[in-house]
Coordinates of N, CA and C in Angstrom, one line a residue:
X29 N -7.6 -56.5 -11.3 CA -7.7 -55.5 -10.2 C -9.1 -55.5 -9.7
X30 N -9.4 -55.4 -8.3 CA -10.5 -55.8 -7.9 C -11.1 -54.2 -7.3
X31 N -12.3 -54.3 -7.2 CA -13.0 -52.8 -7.0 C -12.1 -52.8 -5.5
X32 N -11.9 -53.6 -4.5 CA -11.6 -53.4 -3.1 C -10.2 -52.4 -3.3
X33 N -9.1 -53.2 -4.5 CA -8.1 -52.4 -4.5 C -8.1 -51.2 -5.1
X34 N -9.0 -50.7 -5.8 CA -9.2 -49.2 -6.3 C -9.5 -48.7 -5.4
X35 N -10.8 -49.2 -4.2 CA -10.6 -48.6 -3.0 C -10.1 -48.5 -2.3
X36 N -9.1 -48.9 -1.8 CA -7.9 -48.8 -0.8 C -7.0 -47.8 -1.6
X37 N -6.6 -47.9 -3.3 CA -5.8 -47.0 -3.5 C -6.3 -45.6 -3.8
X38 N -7.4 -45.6 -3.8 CA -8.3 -43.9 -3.5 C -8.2 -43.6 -2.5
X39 N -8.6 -44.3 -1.6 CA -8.1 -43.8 -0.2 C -6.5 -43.2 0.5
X40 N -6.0 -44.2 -0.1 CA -4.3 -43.7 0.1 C -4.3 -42.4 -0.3
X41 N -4.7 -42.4 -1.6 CA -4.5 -40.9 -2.5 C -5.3 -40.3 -2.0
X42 N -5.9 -40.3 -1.3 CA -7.1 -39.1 -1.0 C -6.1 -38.6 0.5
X43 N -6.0 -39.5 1.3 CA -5.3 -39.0 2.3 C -3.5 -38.4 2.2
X44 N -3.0 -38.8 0.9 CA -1.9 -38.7 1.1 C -1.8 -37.0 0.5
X45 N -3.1 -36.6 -0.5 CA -3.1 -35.5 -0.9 C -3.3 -34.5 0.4
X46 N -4.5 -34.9 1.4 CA -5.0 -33.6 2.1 C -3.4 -33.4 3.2
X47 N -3.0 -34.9 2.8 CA -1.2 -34.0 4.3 C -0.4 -33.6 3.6
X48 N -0.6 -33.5 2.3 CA 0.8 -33.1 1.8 C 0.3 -31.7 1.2
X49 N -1.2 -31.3 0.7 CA -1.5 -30.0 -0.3 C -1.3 -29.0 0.6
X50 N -1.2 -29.0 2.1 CA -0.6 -27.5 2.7 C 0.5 -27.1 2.7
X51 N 1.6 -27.9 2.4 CA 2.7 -27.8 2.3 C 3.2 -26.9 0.5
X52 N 2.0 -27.9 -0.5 CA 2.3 -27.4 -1.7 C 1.8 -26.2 -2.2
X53 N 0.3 -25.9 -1.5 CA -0.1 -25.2 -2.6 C 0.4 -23.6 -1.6
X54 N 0.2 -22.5 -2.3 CA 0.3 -20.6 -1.9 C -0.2 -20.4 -0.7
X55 N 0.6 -19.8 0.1 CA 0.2 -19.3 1.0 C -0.1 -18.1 1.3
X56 N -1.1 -17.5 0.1 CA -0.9 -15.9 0.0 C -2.5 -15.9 0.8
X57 N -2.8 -17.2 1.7 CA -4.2 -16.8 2.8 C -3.8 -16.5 3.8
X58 N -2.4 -16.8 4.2 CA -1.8 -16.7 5.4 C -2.2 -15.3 6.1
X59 N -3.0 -15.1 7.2 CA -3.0 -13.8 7.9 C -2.1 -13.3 8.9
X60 N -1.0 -12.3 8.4 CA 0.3 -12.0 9.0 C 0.3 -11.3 9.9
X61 N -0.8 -10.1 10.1 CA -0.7 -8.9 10.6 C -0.7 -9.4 12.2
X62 N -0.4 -9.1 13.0 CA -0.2 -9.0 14.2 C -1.7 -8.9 14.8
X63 N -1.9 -9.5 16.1 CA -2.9 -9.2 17.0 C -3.8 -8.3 17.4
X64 N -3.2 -7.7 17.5 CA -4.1 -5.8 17.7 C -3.2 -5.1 17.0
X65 N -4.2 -4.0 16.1 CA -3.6 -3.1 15.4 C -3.4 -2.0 16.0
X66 N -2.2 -1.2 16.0 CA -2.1 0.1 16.6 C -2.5 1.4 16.0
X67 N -3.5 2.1 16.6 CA -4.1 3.1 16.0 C -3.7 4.6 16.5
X68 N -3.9 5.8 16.1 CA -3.4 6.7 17.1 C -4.5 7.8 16.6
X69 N -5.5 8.5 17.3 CA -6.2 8.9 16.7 C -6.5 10.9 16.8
X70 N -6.1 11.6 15.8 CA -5.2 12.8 16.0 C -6.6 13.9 16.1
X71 N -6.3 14.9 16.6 CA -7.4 16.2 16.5 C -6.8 17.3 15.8
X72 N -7.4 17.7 15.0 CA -7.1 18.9 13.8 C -8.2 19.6 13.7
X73 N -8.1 20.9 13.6 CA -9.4 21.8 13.7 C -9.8 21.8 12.1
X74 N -8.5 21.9 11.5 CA -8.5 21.6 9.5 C -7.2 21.1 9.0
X75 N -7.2 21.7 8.1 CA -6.0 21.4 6.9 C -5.1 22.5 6.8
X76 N -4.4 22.8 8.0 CA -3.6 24.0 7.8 C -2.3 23.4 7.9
X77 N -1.4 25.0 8.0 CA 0.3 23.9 8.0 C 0.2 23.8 9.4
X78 N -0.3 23.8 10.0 CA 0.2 23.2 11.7 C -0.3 20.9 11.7
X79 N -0.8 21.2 10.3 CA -1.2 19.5 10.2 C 0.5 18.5 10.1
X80 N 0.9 19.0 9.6 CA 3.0 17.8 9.8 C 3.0 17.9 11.2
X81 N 3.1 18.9 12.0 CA 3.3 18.8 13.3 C 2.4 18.1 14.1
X82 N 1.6 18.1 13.9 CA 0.4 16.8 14.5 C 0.5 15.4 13.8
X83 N 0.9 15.5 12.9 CA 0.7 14.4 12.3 C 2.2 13.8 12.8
X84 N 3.1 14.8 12.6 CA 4.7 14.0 13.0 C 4.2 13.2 15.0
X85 N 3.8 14.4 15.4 CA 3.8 13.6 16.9 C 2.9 12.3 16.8
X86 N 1.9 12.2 15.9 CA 1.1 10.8 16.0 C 2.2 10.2 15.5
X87 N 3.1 9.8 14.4 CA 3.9 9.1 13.9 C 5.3 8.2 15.1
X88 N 5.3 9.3 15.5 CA 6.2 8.9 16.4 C 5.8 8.1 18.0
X89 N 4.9 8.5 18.0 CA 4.0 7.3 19.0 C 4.7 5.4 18.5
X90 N 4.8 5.5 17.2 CA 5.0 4.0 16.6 C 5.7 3.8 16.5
X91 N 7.4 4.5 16.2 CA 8.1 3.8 16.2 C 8.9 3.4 15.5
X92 N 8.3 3.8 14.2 CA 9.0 3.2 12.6 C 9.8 2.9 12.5
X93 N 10.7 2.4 12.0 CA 12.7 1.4 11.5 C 12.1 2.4 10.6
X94 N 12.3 3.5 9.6 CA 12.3 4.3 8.5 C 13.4 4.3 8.3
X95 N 14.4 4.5 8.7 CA 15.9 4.6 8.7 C 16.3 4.3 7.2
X96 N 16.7 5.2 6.3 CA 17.7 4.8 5.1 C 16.1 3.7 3.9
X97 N 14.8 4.0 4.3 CA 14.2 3.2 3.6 C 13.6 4.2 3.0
X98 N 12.5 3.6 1.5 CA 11.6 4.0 1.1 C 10.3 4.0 1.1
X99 N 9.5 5.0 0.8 CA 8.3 5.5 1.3 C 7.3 6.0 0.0
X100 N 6.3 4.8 -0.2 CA 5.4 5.3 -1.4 C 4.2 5.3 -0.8
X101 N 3.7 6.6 -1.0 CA 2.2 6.8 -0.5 C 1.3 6.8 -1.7
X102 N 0.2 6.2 -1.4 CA -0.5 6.4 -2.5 C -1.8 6.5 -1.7
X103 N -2.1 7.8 -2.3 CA -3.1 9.0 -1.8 C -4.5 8.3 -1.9
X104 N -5.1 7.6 -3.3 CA -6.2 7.1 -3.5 C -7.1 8.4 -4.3
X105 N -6.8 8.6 -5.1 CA -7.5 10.4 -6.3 C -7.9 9.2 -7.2
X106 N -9.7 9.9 -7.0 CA -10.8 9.3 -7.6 C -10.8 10.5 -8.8
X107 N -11.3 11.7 -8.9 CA -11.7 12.3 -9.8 C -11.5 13.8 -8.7
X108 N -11.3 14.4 -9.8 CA -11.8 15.9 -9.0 C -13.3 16.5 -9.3
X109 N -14.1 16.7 -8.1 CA -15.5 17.3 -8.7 C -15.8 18.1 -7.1
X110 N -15.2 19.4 -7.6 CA -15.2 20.6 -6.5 C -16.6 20.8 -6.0
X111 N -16.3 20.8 -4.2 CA -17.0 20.5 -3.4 C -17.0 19.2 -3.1
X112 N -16.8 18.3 -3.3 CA -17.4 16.8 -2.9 C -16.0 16.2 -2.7
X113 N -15.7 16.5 -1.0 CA -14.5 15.4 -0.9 C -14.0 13.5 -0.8
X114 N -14.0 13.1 -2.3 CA -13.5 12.3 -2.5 C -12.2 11.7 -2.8
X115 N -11.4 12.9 -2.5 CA -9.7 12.2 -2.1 C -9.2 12.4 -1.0
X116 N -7.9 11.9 -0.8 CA -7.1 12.4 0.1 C -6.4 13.9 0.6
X117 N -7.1 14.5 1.3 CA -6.6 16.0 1.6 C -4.8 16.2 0.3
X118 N -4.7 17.0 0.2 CA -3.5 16.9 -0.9 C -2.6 18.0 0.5
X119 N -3.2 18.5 1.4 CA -2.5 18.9 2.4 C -1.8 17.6 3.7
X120 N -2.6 17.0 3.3 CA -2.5 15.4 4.4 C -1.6 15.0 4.2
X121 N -1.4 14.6 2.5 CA -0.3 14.0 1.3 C 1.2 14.6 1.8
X122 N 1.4 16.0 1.6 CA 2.1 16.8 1.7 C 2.5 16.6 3.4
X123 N 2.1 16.6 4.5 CA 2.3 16.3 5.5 C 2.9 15.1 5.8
X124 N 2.1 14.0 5.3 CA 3.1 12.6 5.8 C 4.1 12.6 5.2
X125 N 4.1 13.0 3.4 CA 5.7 13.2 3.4 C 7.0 13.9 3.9
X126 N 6.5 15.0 4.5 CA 7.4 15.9 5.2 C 7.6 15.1 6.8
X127 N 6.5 14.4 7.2 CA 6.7 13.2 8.3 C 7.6 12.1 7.9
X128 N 7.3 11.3 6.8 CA 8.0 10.5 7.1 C 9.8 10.9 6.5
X129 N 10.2 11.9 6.1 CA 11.6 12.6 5.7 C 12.2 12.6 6.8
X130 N 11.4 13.2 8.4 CA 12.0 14.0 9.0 C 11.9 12.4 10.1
X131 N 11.3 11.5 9.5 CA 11.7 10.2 10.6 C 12.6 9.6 10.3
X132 N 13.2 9.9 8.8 CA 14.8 8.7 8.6 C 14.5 8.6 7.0
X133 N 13.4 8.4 6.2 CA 13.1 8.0 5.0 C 14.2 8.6 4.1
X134 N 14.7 7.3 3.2 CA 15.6 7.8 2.1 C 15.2 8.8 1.0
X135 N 14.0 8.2 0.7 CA 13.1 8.5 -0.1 C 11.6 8.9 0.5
X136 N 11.1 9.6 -0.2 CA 9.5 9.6 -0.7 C 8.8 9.9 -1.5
X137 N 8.0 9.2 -2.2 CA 7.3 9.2 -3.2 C 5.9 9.3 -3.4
X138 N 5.2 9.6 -4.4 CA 3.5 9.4 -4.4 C 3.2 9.3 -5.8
X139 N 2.4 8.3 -5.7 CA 2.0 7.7 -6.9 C 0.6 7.4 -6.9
X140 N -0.3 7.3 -8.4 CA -1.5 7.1 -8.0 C -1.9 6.6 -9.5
X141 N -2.9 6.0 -9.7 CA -3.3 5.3 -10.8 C -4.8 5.3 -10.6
X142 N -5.8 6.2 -10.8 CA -7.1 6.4 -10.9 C -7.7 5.6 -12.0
X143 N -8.7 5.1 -11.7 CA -9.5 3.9 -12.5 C -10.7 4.7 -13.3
X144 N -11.3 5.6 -12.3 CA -12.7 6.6 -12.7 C -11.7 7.7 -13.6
X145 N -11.0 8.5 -13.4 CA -10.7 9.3 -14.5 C -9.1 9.2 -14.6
X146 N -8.7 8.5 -16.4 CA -8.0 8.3 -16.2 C -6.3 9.3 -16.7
X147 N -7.3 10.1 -16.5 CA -6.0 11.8 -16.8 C -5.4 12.2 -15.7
X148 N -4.7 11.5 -15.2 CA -4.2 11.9 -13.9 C -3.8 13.3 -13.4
X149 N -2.9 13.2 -14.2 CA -2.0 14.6 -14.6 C -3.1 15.8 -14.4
X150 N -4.4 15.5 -14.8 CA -5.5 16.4 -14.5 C -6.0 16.4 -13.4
X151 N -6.4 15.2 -12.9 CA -6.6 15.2 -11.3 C -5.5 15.7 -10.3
X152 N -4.1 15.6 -10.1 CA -3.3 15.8 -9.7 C -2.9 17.3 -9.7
X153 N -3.4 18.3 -10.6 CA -3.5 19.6 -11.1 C -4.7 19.8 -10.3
X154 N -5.7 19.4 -10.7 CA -7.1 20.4 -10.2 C -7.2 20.3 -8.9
X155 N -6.7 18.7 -8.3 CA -7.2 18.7 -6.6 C -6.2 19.7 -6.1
X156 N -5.1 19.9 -6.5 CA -4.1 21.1 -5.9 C -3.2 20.1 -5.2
X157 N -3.0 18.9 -5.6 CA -1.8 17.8 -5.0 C -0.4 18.5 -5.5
X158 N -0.4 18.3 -7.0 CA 1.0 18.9 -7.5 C 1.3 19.8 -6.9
X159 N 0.9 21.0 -6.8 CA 1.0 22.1 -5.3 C 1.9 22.1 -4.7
X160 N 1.0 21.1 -3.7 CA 1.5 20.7 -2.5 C 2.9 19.8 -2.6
X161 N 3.3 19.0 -3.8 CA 4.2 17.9 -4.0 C 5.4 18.9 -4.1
X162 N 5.5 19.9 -4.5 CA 6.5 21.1 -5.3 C 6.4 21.5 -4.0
X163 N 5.6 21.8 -2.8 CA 6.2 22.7 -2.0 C 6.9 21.4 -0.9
X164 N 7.2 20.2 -1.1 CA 8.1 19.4 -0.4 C 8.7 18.3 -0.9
X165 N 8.9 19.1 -2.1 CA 10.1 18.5 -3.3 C 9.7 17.2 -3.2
X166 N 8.8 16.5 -3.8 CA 8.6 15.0 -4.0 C 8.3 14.8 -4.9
X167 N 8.6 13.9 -5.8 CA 8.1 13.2 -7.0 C 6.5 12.6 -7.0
X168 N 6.0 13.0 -8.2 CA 4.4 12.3 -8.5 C 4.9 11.0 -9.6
X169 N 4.4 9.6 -9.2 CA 4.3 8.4 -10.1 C 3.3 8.8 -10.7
X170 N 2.8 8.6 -12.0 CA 1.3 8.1 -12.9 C 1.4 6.6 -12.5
X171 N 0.5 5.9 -12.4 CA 1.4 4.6 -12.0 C 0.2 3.7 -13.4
X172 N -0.8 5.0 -13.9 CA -1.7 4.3 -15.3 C -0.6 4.3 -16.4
X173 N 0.8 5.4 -16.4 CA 1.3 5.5 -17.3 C 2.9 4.9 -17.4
X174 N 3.3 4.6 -15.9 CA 4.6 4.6 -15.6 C 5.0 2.9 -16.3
X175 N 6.7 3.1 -16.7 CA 7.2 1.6 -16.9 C 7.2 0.9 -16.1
X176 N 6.9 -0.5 -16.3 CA 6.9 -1.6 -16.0 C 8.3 -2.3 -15.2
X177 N 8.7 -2.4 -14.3 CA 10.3 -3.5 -13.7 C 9.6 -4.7 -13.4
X178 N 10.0 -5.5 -14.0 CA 10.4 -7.0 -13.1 C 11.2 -6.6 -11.9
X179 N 10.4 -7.3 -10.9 CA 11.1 -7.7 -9.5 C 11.3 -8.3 -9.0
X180 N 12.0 -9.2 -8.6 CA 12.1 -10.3 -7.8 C 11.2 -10.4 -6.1
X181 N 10.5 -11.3 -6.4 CA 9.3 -11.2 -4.9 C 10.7 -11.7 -3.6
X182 N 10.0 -11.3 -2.8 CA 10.9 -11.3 -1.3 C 9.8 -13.1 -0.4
X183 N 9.0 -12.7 -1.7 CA 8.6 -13.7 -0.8 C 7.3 -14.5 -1.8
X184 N 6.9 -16.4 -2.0 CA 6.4 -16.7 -2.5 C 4.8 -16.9 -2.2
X185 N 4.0 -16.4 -2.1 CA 3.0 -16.7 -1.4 C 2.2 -16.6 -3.1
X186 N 2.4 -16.9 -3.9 CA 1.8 -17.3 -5.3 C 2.6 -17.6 -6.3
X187 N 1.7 -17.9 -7.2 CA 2.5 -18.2 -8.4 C 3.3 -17.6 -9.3
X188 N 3.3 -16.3 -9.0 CA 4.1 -14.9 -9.6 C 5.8 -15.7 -9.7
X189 N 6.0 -15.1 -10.3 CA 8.0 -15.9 -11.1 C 8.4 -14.5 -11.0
X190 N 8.0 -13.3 -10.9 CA 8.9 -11.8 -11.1 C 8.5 -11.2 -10.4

């Protein structure tokens, strides 16, 4: 075997890899989202109950297929440390769920899994979410505590098998 044929067959291999590895490897780089994002941007004096009604008319600007689907919000609850707003209004919470019910949603849900404190159940109590969850009948996930499902992906963009 002569050095010239190792170089011709490195080359082959070198080229035959870069046309074929787009095809092989994950496509979880692929950027899906659409062209321009649609924004809608609402005015609220505060966090009173007149917020679902504002919030339902921004919603509907878009358009949603909600129809007969599910709906998991997750709020983002860092810690509770009164005075210092670091989560999601728990009036806000409460609002898009009564929004997205009253667009078609089967369901809705809220779940949250805090990294900084991890007592949920405590956070979810002191920011005044549970509250709000009980006055529009929705379920709270722990999602630090909740079981585990296997699920079948809808779509391969990695190496995940469940």
């Amino acid at each position: 075997m002569t050095r010239r044929t190792i170089l011709a067959g490195s080359i082959g291999l070198a080229a035959g890899a870069a046309t074929t590895a787009p095809f092989l490897l994950p496509r979880y780089d692929a950027d899906c989202r659409p062209p321009r994002s649609r924004v809608a941007i609402l005015h609220t004096a505060d966090y009173s109950e007149g917020l679902a009604r504002i919030l339902f008319d921004g919603m509907r600007l878009f358009n949603l297929p909600l129809s007969g689907k599910s709906v998991l919000l997750k709020p983002n609850l860092v810690d509770h440390i009164p005075g210092a707003h670091i989560n999601t209004h728990p009036t806000l919470v409460a609002a898009a769920v009564e929004c997205f019910k009253r667009l078609g949603a089967r369901s809705v849900l809220v779940a949250e899994g805090p990294g900084h404190q991890r007592d949920t159940h405590l956070v979810v109590l002191q920011t005044g979410l549970l509250e709000q969850l009980g006055r529009v009948t929705t379920r709270f996930i722990d999602l630090n505590r909740d079981c585990v499902v296997k699920t079948r992906l809808r779509a391969d963009y990695s190496s995940l098998h469940h």
